[in-house]
Amino acid sequence: MSKVLVIVGHPDLSQSKANAALVDAVRDLAHVTVHDLYATYPDFQIDVAAEQALLAEHEVIVFQHPVFWYNTTPLFKLWQDKVLTYGWAFTVDRAPSQLAGKKAETRDIGLSRRRAGGCNSRDLGLSDGAALDGILPTSLRTGSDRPWR
């Protein structure tokens, strides 16, 4: 079975219903590692080498975070900027990166997104999910449903 890394970018899981439930559902599975960024880096001082090593140890990477002002949470965004760097996480010449062959999940379970306050894209006259798909293109591209190169 593939080793799965769930990177959680919720600022306070103790106050969460949906994100906490998702984490609790997989936390004790032998092949799953749950990595809570806010618990690990309360000072926002990310250990890039440790994070890249953790990514390298797993075959499947799941990004889970709430949506804050139409974006990821501040620490998760900082983590993306510091850890998923050019030459390590991606290349422009199609040369293999350090994440080559790994699967980043974003659809359905992969990028777990819950709308706070009960706001629903249908309230905006959109088909369900359309609003989030339109405002989160970076998140959707970060963990596409195909392996990294």
Short mmCIF file of N, CA and C in Angstrom, two decimals:
data_model
loop_
_atom_site.label_atom_id
_atom_site.label_comp_id
_atom_site.label_asym_id
_atom_site.label_seq_id
_atom_site.Cartn_x
_atom_site.Cartn_y
_atom_site.Cartn_z
N MET A 1 0.84 -1.18 0.00
CA MET A 1 0.00 0.00 0.00
C MET A 1 0.88 1.24 0.00
N SER A 2 0.50 2.25 -0.75
CA SER A 2 1.27 3.50 -0.84
C SER A 2 1.29 4.23 0.48
N LYS A 3 2.45 4.84 0.77
CA LYS A 3 2.56 5.69 1.95
C LYS A 3 1.95 7.04 1.62
N VAL A 4 1.02 7.49 2.46
CA VAL A 4 0.27 8.71 2.22
C VAL A 4 0.65 9.76 3.26
N LEU A 5 0.93 10.96 2.79
CA LEU A 5 1.22 12.10 3.67
C LEU A 5 0.07 13.09 3.55
N VAL A 6 -0.59 13.37 4.67
CA VAL A 6 -1.66 14.36 4.71
C VAL A 6 -1.07 15.61 5.37
N ILE A 7 -0.94 16.66 4.59
CA ILE A 7 -0.39 17.92 5.10
C ILE A 7 -1.59 18.80 5.47
N VAL A 8 -1.72 19.05 6.77
CA VAL A 8 -2.87 19.79 7.29
C VAL A 8 -2.46 21.23 7.55
N GLY A 9 -3.19 22.15 6.94
CA GLY A 9 -2.90 23.57 7.11
C GLY A 9 -4.03 24.31 7.81
N HIS A 10 -4.60 23.71 8.85
CA HIS A 10 -5.67 24.37 9.60
C HIS A 10 -5.07 25.03 10.84
N PRO A 11 -5.36 26.32 11.06
CA PRO A 11 -4.74 27.04 12.19
C PRO A 11 -5.16 26.53 13.56
N ASP A 12 -6.33 25.89 13.68
CA ASP A 12 -6.79 25.42 14.98
C ASP A 12 -7.75 24.26 14.80
N LEU A 13 -7.19 23.06 14.70
CA LEU A 13 -8.02 21.88 14.48
C LEU A 13 -9.02 21.65 15.61
N SER A 14 -8.70 22.12 16.82
CA SER A 14 -9.62 21.92 17.94
C SER A 14 -10.93 22.69 17.74
N GLN A 15 -10.92 23.70 16.89
CA GLN A 15 -12.13 24.49 16.60
C GLN A 15 -12.79 24.08 15.29
N SER A 16 -12.24 23.08 14.64
CA SER A 16 -12.75 22.64 13.35
C SER A 16 -13.69 21.47 13.52
N LYS A 17 -14.68 21.41 12.65
CA LYS A 17 -15.55 20.24 12.62
C LYS A 17 -15.16 19.33 11.46
N ALA A 18 -15.19 19.86 10.26
CA ALA A 18 -14.94 19.05 9.08
C ALA A 18 -13.48 18.63 8.96
N ASN A 19 -12.55 19.57 9.08
CA ASN A 19 -11.13 19.22 8.93
C ASN A 19 -10.69 18.27 10.04
N ALA A 20 -11.14 18.50 11.27
CA ALA A 20 -10.77 17.62 12.38
C ALA A 20 -11.33 16.22 12.16
N ALA A 21 -12.55 16.13 11.67
CA ALA A 21 -13.15 14.82 11.41
C ALA A 21 -12.37 14.06 10.33
N LEU A 22 -11.96 14.77 9.29
CA LEU A 22 -11.18 14.13 8.23
C LEU A 22 -9.84 13.64 8.75
N VAL A 23 -9.18 14.45 9.56
CA VAL A 23 -7.89 14.06 10.14
C VAL A 23 -8.08 12.86 11.07
N ASP A 24 -9.09 12.92 11.93
CA ASP A 24 -9.34 11.82 12.87
C ASP A 24 -9.64 10.51 12.15
N ALA A 25 -10.27 10.60 10.99
CA ALA A 25 -10.64 9.40 10.24
C ALA A 25 -9.42 8.64 9.70
N VAL A 26 -8.31 9.35 9.46
CA VAL A 26 -7.14 8.68 8.85
C VAL A 26 -5.92 8.63 9.76
N ARG A 27 -5.96 9.35 10.88
CA ARG A 27 -4.77 9.49 11.74
C ARG A 27 -4.17 8.15 12.16
N ASP A 28 -4.97 7.15 12.44
CA ASP A 28 -4.46 5.89 12.96
C ASP A 28 -4.20 4.82 11.90
N LEU A 29 -4.35 5.17 10.65
CA LEU A 29 -4.05 4.21 9.59
C LEU A 29 -2.54 4.05 9.45
N ALA A 30 -2.08 2.83 9.38
CA ALA A 30 -0.64 2.54 9.39
C ALA A 30 0.11 3.17 8.22
N HIS A 31 -0.52 3.30 7.08
CA HIS A 31 0.16 3.82 5.88
C HIS A 31 0.00 5.33 5.71
N VAL A 32 -0.62 5.99 6.68
CA VAL A 32 -0.89 7.43 6.58
C VAL A 32 -0.12 8.19 7.65
N THR A 33 0.54 9.27 7.23
CA THR A 33 1.20 10.20 8.14
C THR A 33 0.44 11.51 8.07
N VAL A 34 -0.06 11.98 9.22
CA VAL A 34 -0.74 13.27 9.29
C VAL A 34 0.28 14.28 9.80
N HIS A 35 0.48 15.33 9.04
CA HIS A 35 1.47 16.36 9.36
C HIS A 35 0.76 17.69 9.53
N ASP A 36 0.62 18.13 10.77
CA ASP A 36 -0.09 19.36 11.10
C ASP A 36 0.91 20.52 11.11
N LEU A 37 0.83 21.38 10.11
CA LEU A 37 1.79 22.47 9.98
C LEU A 37 1.72 23.47 11.13
N TYR A 38 0.52 23.80 11.59
CA TYR A 38 0.39 24.78 12.67
C TYR A 38 0.90 24.22 14.00
N ALA A 39 0.76 22.93 14.23
CA ALA A 39 1.32 22.32 15.45
C ALA A 39 2.84 22.23 15.36
N THR A 40 3.35 21.97 14.17
CA THR A 40 4.79 21.81 13.97
C THR A 40 5.51 23.14 13.93
N TYR A 41 4.90 24.14 13.34
CA TYR A 41 5.56 25.44 13.15
C TYR A 41 4.72 26.61 13.67
N PRO A 42 4.48 26.66 14.99
CA PRO A 42 3.67 27.77 15.53
C PRO A 42 4.35 29.13 15.33
N ASP A 43 5.66 29.11 15.14
CA ASP A 43 6.43 30.35 14.92
C ASP A 43 6.63 30.66 13.44
N PHE A 44 6.06 29.83 12.56
CA PHE A 44 6.15 29.99 11.10
C PHE A 44 7.59 29.84 10.59
N GLN A 45 8.47 29.25 11.36
CA GLN A 45 9.86 29.02 10.94
C GLN A 45 9.96 27.60 10.39
N ILE A 46 9.74 27.47 9.11
CA ILE A 46 9.66 26.16 8.46
C ILE A 46 11.04 25.58 8.23
N ASP A 47 11.22 24.32 8.61
CA ASP A 47 12.46 23.58 8.36
C ASP A 47 12.33 22.95 6.97
N VAL A 48 12.82 23.65 5.98
CA VAL A 48 12.63 23.23 4.59
C VAL A 48 13.23 21.85 4.33
N ALA A 49 14.41 21.58 4.81
CA ALA A 49 15.05 20.28 4.58
C ALA A 49 14.22 19.14 5.18
N ALA A 50 13.69 19.35 6.37
CA ALA A 50 12.86 18.32 7.02
C ALA A 50 11.56 18.10 6.24
N GLU A 51 10.98 19.18 5.75
CA GLU A 51 9.73 19.08 4.99
C GLU A 51 9.97 18.35 3.66
N GLN A 52 11.04 18.68 2.99
CA GLN A 52 11.33 18.01 1.72
C GLN A 52 11.64 16.54 1.94
N ALA A 53 12.31 16.21 3.03
CA ALA A 53 12.59 14.81 3.35
C ALA A 53 11.28 14.05 3.61
N LEU A 54 10.37 14.69 4.32
CA LEU A 54 9.07 14.07 4.60
C LEU A 54 8.31 13.80 3.30
N LEU A 55 8.31 14.76 2.40
CA LEU A 55 7.66 14.57 1.10
C LEU A 55 8.30 13.42 0.33
N ALA A 56 9.62 13.35 0.38
CA ALA A 56 10.36 12.32 -0.37
C ALA A 56 10.04 10.91 0.14
N GLU A 57 9.65 10.78 1.41
CA GLU A 57 9.35 9.47 2.01
C GLU A 57 7.98 8.91 1.63
N HIS A 58 7.13 9.71 1.02
CA HIS A 58 5.76 9.30 0.74
C HIS A 58 5.47 9.30 -0.75
N GLU A 59 4.55 8.40 -1.15
CA GLU A 59 4.19 8.29 -2.56
C GLU A 59 2.99 9.17 -2.92
N VAL A 60 2.08 9.37 -1.97
CA VAL A 60 0.86 10.15 -2.19
C VAL A 60 0.85 11.31 -1.20
N ILE A 61 0.56 12.50 -1.70
CA ILE A 61 0.54 13.70 -0.85
C ILE A 61 -0.84 14.32 -0.96
N VAL A 62 -1.46 14.55 0.19
CA VAL A 62 -2.80 15.15 0.25
C VAL A 62 -2.68 16.49 0.96
N PHE A 63 -3.18 17.54 0.33
CA PHE A 63 -3.19 18.87 0.93
C PHE A 63 -4.59 19.11 1.52
N GLN A 64 -4.65 19.39 2.81
CA GLN A 64 -5.93 19.64 3.47
C GLN A 64 -5.86 20.94 4.25
N HIS A 65 -6.75 21.86 3.93
CA HIS A 65 -6.78 23.16 4.62
C HIS A 65 -8.12 23.82 4.39
N PRO A 66 -8.52 24.70 5.31
CA PRO A 66 -9.73 25.48 5.04
C PRO A 66 -9.43 26.60 4.05
N VAL A 67 -10.46 27.22 3.55
CA VAL A 67 -10.30 28.35 2.64
C VAL A 67 -10.41 29.63 3.46
N PHE A 68 -9.38 30.46 3.40
CA PHE A 68 -9.36 31.75 4.09
C PHE A 68 -9.30 32.84 3.03
N TRP A 69 -10.29 33.66 2.96
CA TRP A 69 -10.31 34.76 2.00
C TRP A 69 -9.94 34.28 0.60
N TYR A 70 -10.60 33.22 0.16
CA TYR A 70 -10.43 32.68 -1.19
C TYR A 70 -9.02 32.15 -1.44
N ASN A 71 -8.36 31.70 -0.42
CA ASN A 71 -7.00 31.22 -0.57
C ASN A 71 -6.72 30.16 0.49
N THR A 72 -5.51 29.68 0.48
CA THR A 72 -5.06 28.77 1.53
C THR A 72 -4.80 29.58 2.80
N THR A 73 -4.53 28.89 3.89
CA THR A 73 -4.20 29.57 5.14
C THR A 73 -2.78 30.14 5.04
N PRO A 74 -2.45 31.15 5.85
CA PRO A 74 -1.13 31.80 5.73
C PRO A 74 0.06 30.84 5.87
N LEU A 75 0.04 29.95 6.84
CA LEU A 75 1.18 29.05 7.02
C LEU A 75 1.28 28.05 5.87
N PHE A 76 0.15 27.57 5.39
CA PHE A 76 0.20 26.64 4.26
C PHE A 76 0.77 27.32 3.02
N LYS A 77 0.39 28.56 2.78
CA LYS A 77 0.94 29.31 1.64
C LYS A 77 2.44 29.51 1.79
N LEU A 78 2.88 29.87 3.00
CA LEU A 78 4.31 30.02 3.26
C LEU A 78 5.02 28.69 3.03
N TRP A 79 4.43 27.60 3.50
CA TRP A 79 4.99 26.26 3.32
C TRP A 79 5.16 25.97 1.82
N GLN A 80 4.12 26.26 1.03
CA GLN A 80 4.23 26.05 -0.42
C GLN A 80 5.40 26.84 -1.01
N ASP A 81 5.50 28.10 -0.63
CA ASP A 81 6.56 28.97 -1.17
C ASP A 81 7.95 28.52 -0.78
N LYS A 82 8.12 28.04 0.44
CA LYS A 82 9.44 27.64 0.94
C LYS A 82 9.84 26.24 0.52
N VAL A 83 8.88 25.31 0.50
CA VAL A 83 9.19 23.89 0.31
C VAL A 83 9.09 23.45 -1.16
N LEU A 84 8.08 23.88 -1.84
CA LEU A 84 7.86 23.44 -3.23
C LEU A 84 8.59 24.38 -4.18
N THR A 85 9.89 24.32 -4.14
CA THR A 85 10.74 25.26 -4.87
C THR A 85 11.13 24.74 -6.26
N TYR A 86 11.46 25.69 -7.11
CA TYR A 86 11.95 25.39 -8.45
C TYR A 86 13.21 24.53 -8.36
N GLY A 87 13.26 23.50 -9.15
CA GLY A 87 14.41 22.60 -9.17
C GLY A 87 14.26 21.43 -8.21
N TRP A 88 13.51 21.64 -7.14
CA TRP A 88 13.27 20.54 -6.20
C TRP A 88 11.90 19.94 -6.44
N ALA A 89 10.86 20.77 -6.43
CA ALA A 89 9.50 20.26 -6.59
C ALA A 89 9.02 20.30 -8.04
N PHE A 90 9.61 21.16 -8.84
CA PHE A 90 9.19 21.26 -10.23
C PHE A 90 10.33 21.82 -11.07
N THR A 91 10.21 21.57 -12.37
CA THR A 91 11.18 22.10 -13.33
C THR A 91 10.39 22.66 -14.51
N VAL A 92 11.03 23.49 -15.30
CA VAL A 92 10.34 24.03 -16.47
C VAL A 92 10.74 23.31 -17.75
N ASP A 93 11.81 22.53 -17.69
CA ASP A 93 12.29 21.85 -18.89
C ASP A 93 11.86 20.38 -18.95
N ARG A 94 10.92 20.01 -18.10
CA ARG A 94 10.40 18.65 -18.01
C ARG A 94 11.41 17.64 -17.46
N ALA A 95 12.53 18.11 -16.95
CA ALA A 95 13.47 17.22 -16.28
C ALA A 95 12.82 16.73 -14.98
N PRO A 96 13.13 15.53 -14.54
CA PRO A 96 12.52 15.02 -13.31
C PRO A 96 12.88 15.88 -12.10
N SER A 97 11.89 16.12 -11.26
CA SER A 97 12.13 16.83 -10.00
C SER A 97 12.28 15.79 -8.88
N GLN A 98 12.50 16.24 -7.67
CA GLN A 98 12.60 15.33 -6.52
C GLN A 98 11.25 14.69 -6.20
N LEU A 99 10.18 15.26 -6.72
CA LEU A 99 8.85 14.71 -6.49
C LEU A 99 8.35 13.89 -7.68
N ALA A 100 9.23 13.60 -8.62
CA ALA A 100 8.85 12.85 -9.81
C ALA A 100 8.17 11.54 -9.44
N GLY A 101 7.03 11.30 -10.04
CA GLY A 101 6.31 10.06 -9.84
C GLY A 101 5.37 10.05 -8.65
N LYS A 102 5.43 11.05 -7.80
CA LYS A 102 4.54 11.11 -6.64
C LYS A 102 3.18 11.60 -7.09
N LYS A 103 2.18 11.22 -6.37
CA LYS A 103 0.81 11.60 -6.70
C LYS A 103 0.33 12.62 -5.68
N ALA A 104 -0.15 13.74 -6.17
CA ALA A 104 -0.75 14.76 -5.31
C ALA A 104 -2.24 14.76 -5.57
N GLU A 105 -3.00 14.50 -4.55
CA GLU A 105 -4.44 14.37 -4.70
C GLU A 105 -5.14 15.70 -4.46
N THR A 106 -6.05 16.06 -5.34
CA THR A 106 -6.81 17.28 -5.17
C THR A 106 -8.30 17.12 -5.37
N ARG A 107 -8.73 16.13 -6.04
CA ARG A 107 -10.16 16.01 -6.31
C ARG A 107 -10.80 15.11 -5.27
N ASP A 108 -12.04 15.38 -4.99
CA ASP A 108 -12.82 14.63 -4.01
C ASP A 108 -12.15 14.71 -2.63
N ILE A 109 -11.39 13.72 -2.26
CA ILE A 109 -10.79 13.69 -0.93
C ILE A 109 -9.50 14.51 -0.89
N GLY A 110 -8.76 14.52 -1.99
CA GLY A 110 -7.43 15.11 -2.00
C GLY A 110 -7.31 16.50 -1.40
N LEU A 111 -7.82 17.51 -2.05
CA LEU A 111 -7.78 18.85 -1.49
C LEU A 111 -9.09 19.02 -0.78
N SER A 112 -9.09 18.80 0.51
CA SER A 112 -10.32 18.82 1.30
C SER A 112 -10.68 20.27 1.58
N ARG A 113 -11.78 20.69 1.00
CA ARG A 113 -12.19 22.07 1.15
C ARG A 113 -13.59 22.11 1.72
N ARG A 114 -13.77 22.86 2.79
CA ARG A 114 -15.09 23.04 3.38
C ARG A 114 -15.35 24.53 3.47
N ARG A 115 -16.54 24.93 3.09
CA ARG A 115 -16.90 26.33 3.16
C ARG A 115 -17.36 26.67 4.57
N ALA A 116 -16.75 27.66 5.19
CA ALA A 116 -17.14 28.08 6.53
C ALA A 116 -18.44 28.85 6.49
N GLY A 117 -19.15 28.87 7.59
CA GLY A 117 -20.34 29.68 7.71
C GLY A 117 -21.51 29.19 6.88
N GLY A 118 -21.42 27.99 6.33
CA GLY A 118 -22.52 27.44 5.57
C GLY A 118 -22.70 28.05 4.20
N CYS A 119 -21.79 28.90 3.77
CA CYS A 119 -21.89 29.50 2.45
C CYS A 119 -21.75 28.41 1.40
N ASN A 120 -22.61 28.46 0.43
CA ASN A 120 -22.63 27.43 -0.59
C ASN A 120 -22.57 28.11 -1.95
N SER A 121 -21.85 27.52 -2.89
CA SER A 121 -21.76 28.14 -4.20
C SER A 121 -23.13 28.23 -4.86
N ARG A 122 -24.08 27.36 -4.47
CA ARG A 122 -25.43 27.46 -5.01
C ARG A 122 -26.10 28.76 -4.56
N ASP A 123 -25.69 29.26 -3.38
CA ASP A 123 -26.22 30.54 -2.91
C ASP A 123 -25.84 31.66 -3.87
N LEU A 124 -24.78 31.48 -4.61
CA LEU A 124 -24.31 32.48 -5.55
C LEU A 124 -24.84 32.21 -6.96
N GLY A 125 -25.72 31.21 -7.10
CA GLY A 125 -26.28 30.90 -8.40
C GLY A 125 -25.35 30.06 -9.25
N LEU A 126 -24.38 29.41 -8.62
CA LEU A 126 -23.41 28.60 -9.35
C LEU A 126 -23.66 27.13 -9.06
N SER A 127 -23.22 26.26 -9.97
CA SER A 127 -23.31 24.84 -9.68
C SER A 127 -22.34 24.53 -8.54
N ASP A 128 -22.65 23.52 -7.76
CA ASP A 128 -21.85 23.24 -6.58
C ASP A 128 -20.38 23.02 -6.94
N GLY A 129 -19.49 23.71 -6.28
CA GLY A 129 -18.07 23.58 -6.51
C GLY A 129 -17.52 24.56 -7.51
N ALA A 130 -18.38 25.16 -8.33
CA ALA A 130 -17.90 26.05 -9.38
C ALA A 130 -17.19 27.26 -8.80
N ALA A 131 -17.71 27.81 -7.71
CA ALA A 131 -17.08 29.00 -7.12
C ALA A 131 -15.69 28.67 -6.63
N LEU A 132 -15.53 27.56 -5.93
CA LEU A 132 -14.21 27.20 -5.42
C LEU A 132 -13.25 26.87 -6.55
N ASP A 133 -13.72 26.18 -7.56
CA ASP A 133 -12.84 25.86 -8.68
C ASP A 133 -12.33 27.11 -9.36
N GLY A 134 -13.15 28.15 -9.39
CA GLY A 134 -12.75 29.40 -10.03
C GLY A 134 -11.80 30.23 -9.20
N ILE A 135 -11.93 30.16 -7.87
CA ILE A 135 -11.12 31.03 -7.02
C ILE A 135 -9.89 30.35 -6.45
N LEU A 136 -9.78 29.05 -6.61
CA LEU A 136 -8.63 28.34 -6.07
C LEU A 136 -7.79 27.67 -7.15
N PRO A 137 -7.52 28.33 -8.25
CA PRO A 137 -6.76 27.66 -9.32
C PRO A 137 -5.37 27.25 -8.87
N THR A 138 -4.73 28.02 -8.00
CA THR A 138 -3.39 27.69 -7.53
C THR A 138 -3.41 26.38 -6.76
N SER A 139 -4.36 26.24 -5.85
CA SER A 139 -4.46 25.01 -5.07
C SER A 139 -4.77 23.83 -5.96
N LEU A 140 -5.65 24.05 -6.92
CA LEU A 140 -6.00 22.95 -7.82
C LEU A 140 -4.82 22.52 -8.67
N ARG A 141 -3.99 23.44 -9.07
CA ARG A 141 -2.82 23.11 -9.88
C ARG A 141 -1.69 22.54 -9.02
N THR A 142 -1.58 22.97 -7.77
CA THR A 142 -0.51 22.48 -6.90
C THR A 142 -0.63 20.97 -6.74
N GLY A 143 -1.82 20.49 -6.51
CA GLY A 143 -2.02 19.07 -6.36
C GLY A 143 -2.90 18.55 -7.46
N SER A 144 -2.39 18.50 -8.66
CA SER A 144 -3.20 18.01 -9.77
C SER A 144 -3.38 16.51 -9.63
N ASP A 145 -4.29 15.96 -10.39
CA ASP A 145 -4.58 14.53 -10.27
C ASP A 145 -3.65 13.69 -11.15
N ARG A 146 -2.47 14.19 -11.38
CA ARG A 146 -1.48 13.42 -12.14
C ARG A 146 -0.15 13.48 -11.40
N PRO A 147 0.72 12.54 -11.64
CA PRO A 147 2.00 12.53 -10.92
C PRO A 147 2.84 13.77 -11.26
N TRP A 148 3.63 14.17 -10.27
CA TRP A 148 4.59 15.23 -10.51
C TRP A 148 5.67 14.71 -11.45
N ARG A 149 6.30 15.62 -12.17
CA ARG A 149 7.40 15.23 -13.06
C ARG A 149 8.70 15.54 -12.35
#
